[in-house]
Short mmCIF file of C-alpha atoms in Angstrom, two decimals:
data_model
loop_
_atom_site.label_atom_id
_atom_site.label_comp_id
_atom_site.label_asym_id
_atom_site.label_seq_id
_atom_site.Cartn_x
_atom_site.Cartn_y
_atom_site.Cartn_z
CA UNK D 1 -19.28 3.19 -10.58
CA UNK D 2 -22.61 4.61 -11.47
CA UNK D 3 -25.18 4.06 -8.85
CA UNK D 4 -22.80 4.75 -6.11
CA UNK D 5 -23.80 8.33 -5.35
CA UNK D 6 -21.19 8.86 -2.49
CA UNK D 7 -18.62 8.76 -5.07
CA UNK D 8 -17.00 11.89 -6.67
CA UNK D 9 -14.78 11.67 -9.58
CA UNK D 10 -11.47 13.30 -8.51
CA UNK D 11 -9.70 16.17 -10.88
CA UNK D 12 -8.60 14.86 -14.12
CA UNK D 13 -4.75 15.58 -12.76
CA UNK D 14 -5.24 13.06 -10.12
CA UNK D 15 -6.11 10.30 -12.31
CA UNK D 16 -3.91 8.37 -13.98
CA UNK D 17 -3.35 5.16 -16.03
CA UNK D 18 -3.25 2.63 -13.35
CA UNK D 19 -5.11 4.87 -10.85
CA UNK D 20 -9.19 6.10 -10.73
CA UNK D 21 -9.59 8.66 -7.67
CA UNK D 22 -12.53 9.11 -6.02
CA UNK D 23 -13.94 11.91 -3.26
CA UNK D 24 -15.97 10.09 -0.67
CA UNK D 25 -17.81 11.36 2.41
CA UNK D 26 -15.49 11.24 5.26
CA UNK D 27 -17.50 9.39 7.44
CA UNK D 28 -18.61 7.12 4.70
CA UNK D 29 -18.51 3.14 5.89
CA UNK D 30 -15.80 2.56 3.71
CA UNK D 31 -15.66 -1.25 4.44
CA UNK D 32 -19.53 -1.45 2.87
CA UNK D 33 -18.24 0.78 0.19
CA UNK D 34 -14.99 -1.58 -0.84
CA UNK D 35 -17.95 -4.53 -0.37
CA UNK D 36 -19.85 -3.05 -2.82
CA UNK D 37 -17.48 -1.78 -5.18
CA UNK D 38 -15.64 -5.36 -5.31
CA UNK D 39 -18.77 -7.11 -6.08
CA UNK D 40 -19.81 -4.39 -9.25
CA UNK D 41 -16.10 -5.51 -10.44
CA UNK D 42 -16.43 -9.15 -9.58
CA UNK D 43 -19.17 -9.67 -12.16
CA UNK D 44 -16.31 -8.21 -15.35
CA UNK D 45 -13.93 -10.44 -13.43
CA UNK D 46 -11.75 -7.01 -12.67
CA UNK D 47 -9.25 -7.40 -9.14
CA UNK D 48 -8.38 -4.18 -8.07
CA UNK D 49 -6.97 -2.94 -4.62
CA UNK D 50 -8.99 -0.38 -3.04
CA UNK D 51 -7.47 2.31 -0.80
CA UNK D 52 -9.55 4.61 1.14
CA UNK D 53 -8.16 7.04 3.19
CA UNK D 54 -8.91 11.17 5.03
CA UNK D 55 -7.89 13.89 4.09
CA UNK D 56 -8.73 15.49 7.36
CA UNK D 57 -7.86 19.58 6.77
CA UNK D 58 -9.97 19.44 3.87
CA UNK D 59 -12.71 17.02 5.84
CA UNK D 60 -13.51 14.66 2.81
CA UNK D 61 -12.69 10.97 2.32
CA UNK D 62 -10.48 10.04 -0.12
CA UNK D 63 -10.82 6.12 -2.43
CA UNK D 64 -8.22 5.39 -5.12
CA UNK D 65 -8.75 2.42 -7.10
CA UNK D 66 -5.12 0.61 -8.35
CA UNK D 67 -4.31 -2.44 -10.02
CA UNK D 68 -4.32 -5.99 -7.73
CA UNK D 69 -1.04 -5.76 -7.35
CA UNK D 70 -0.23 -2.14 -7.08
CA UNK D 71 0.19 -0.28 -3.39
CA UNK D 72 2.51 0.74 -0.72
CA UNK D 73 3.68 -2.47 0.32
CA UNK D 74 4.18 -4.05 -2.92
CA UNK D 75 6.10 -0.89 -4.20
CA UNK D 76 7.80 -0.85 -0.47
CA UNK D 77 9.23 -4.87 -1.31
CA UNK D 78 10.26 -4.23 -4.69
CA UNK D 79 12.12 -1.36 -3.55
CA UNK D 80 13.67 -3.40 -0.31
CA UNK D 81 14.76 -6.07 -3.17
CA UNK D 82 16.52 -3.99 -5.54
CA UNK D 83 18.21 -1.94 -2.71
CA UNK D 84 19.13 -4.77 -0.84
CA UNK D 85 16.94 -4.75 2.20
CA UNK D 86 15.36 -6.84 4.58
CA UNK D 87 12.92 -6.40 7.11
CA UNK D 88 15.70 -6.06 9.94
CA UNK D 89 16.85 -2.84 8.22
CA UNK D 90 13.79 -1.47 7.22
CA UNK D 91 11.00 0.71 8.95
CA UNK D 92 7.65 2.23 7.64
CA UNK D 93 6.11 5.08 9.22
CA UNK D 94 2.38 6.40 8.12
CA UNK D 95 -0.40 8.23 9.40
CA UNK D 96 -3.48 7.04 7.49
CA UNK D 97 -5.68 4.49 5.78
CA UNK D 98 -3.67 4.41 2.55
CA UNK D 99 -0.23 3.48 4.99
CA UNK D 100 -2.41 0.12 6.05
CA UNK D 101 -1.28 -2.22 4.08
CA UNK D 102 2.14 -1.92 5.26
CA UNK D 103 1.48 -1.03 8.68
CA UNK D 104 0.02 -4.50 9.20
CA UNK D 105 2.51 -6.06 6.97
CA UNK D 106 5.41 -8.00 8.83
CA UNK D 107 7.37 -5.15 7.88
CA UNK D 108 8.29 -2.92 11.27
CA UNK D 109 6.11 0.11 11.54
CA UNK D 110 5.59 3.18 13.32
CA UNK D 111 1.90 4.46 13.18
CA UNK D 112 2.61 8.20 14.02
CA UNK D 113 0.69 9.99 16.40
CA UNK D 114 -1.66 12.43 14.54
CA UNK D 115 -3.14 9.07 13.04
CA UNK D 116 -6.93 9.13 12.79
CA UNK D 117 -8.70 7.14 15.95
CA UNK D 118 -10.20 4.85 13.20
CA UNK D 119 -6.73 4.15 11.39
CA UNK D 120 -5.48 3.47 15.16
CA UNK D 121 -8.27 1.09 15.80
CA UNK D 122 -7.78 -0.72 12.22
CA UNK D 123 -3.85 -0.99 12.63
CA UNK D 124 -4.18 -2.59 15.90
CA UNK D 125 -7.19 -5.20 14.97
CA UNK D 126 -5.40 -6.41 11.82
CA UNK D 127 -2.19 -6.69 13.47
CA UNK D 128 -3.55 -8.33 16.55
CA UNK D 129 -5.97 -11.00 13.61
CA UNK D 130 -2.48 -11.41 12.10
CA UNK D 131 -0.24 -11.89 15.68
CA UNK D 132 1.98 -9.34 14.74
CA UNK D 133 1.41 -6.77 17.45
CA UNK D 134 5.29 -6.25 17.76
CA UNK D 135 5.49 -5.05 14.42
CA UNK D 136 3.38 -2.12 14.96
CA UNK D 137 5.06 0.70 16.64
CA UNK D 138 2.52 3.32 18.19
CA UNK D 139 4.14 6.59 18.74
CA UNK D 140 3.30 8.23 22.11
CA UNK D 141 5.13 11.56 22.13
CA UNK D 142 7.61 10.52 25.03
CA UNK D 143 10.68 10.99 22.66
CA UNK D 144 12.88 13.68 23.37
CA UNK D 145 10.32 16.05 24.62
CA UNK D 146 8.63 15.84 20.56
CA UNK D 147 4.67 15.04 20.53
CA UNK D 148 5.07 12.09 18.56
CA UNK D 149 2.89 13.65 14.93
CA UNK D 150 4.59 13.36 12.20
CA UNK D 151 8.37 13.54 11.84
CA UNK D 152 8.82 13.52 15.55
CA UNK D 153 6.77 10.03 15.50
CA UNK D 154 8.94 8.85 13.40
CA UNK D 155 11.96 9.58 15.17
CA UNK D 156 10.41 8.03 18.04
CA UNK D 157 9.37 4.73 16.02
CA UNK D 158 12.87 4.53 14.41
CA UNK D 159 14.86 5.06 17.75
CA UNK D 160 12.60 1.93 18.97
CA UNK D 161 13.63 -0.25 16.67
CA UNK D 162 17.17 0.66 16.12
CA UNK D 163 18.36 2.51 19.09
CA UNK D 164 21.78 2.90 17.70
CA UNK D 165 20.38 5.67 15.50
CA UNK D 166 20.20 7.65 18.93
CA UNK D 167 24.06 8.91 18.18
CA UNK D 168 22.64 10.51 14.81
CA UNK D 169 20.36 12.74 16.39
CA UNK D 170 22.40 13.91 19.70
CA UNK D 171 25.35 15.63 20.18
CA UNK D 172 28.13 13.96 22.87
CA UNK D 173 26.58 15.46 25.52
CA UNK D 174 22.83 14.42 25.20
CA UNK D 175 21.42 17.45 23.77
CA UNK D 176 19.31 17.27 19.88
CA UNK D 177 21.39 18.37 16.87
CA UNK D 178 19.80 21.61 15.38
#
């Protein structure tokens, strides 16, 4: 990747095998980066599958270069298979750019609601390119008085697409289970 001076090489702990990490700016266009990236590879006829996501306490973009065929959703289907699932008993929840590929998918999803404005933004174009807004669950934080970040968002996503779940999570007479 020489030549691409926005790129850091990551610790030597979070590199691996099938995995080269990378520090980017965060506010780095990553689409011009991936551009650029896929055409240096093109030309040793390498396929990869780029991830970029935040880290947003620590303020720095984050690029992980897999295998084609590696990723979230790939993993997520082979897991679905040998477990038995389908896409009416399965739901995805993620917060960031590295969650895209299944957030889009035609898997359901829950995009929780401390997700980045940009991942927000993405999620909804691709899904709406693809026609499958209903897919996409965006959590609000109007879920049992939760804000909808994180585990709450979940919650929220999973009660909308299974509402039977609701009994899990209440006692007979309404209230949460502590």
């Amino acid at each position: 990747m020489k030549g691409l001076a926005m790129l850091r090489l990551q610790e030597p702990a979070k590199q691996n095998r099938f995995k080269i990490s990378y520090y980017v700016p965060m506010h780095a266009d990553f689409d011009e980066l991936k551009q650029a990236i896929h055409e240096r590879l093109a030309g040793d006829d390498v396929r990869c599958n780029l991830i970029c996501s935040v880290d947003e306490p620590s303020s720095i973009g984050l690029l992980d270069i897999l295998p084609q065929r590696a990723g979230k959703l790939h993993a997520l289907r082979a897991l679905m298979e040998r477990l038995g699932f389908n896409n009416s008993n399965t739901v995805f929840c993620g917060d960031s750019g590295n969650d895209m590929e299944v957030l889009t998918s035609d898997i359901d999803a829950v995009l929780v609601a401390n997700a980045m404005p940009e991942v927000r933004a993405a999620a909804l174009e691709t899904v709406r390119q693809n026609e499958l807004q209903e897919r996409l669950y965006l959590a609000r934080g109007e879920f049992m008085n939760m804000n909808g970040n994180y585990s709450a968002g979940m919650l929220e996503g999973i009660v909308h697409y299974h509402p039977r779940v609701m009994c899990w999570i209440q006692d007979k007479d309404g209230e949460i289970l502590q």
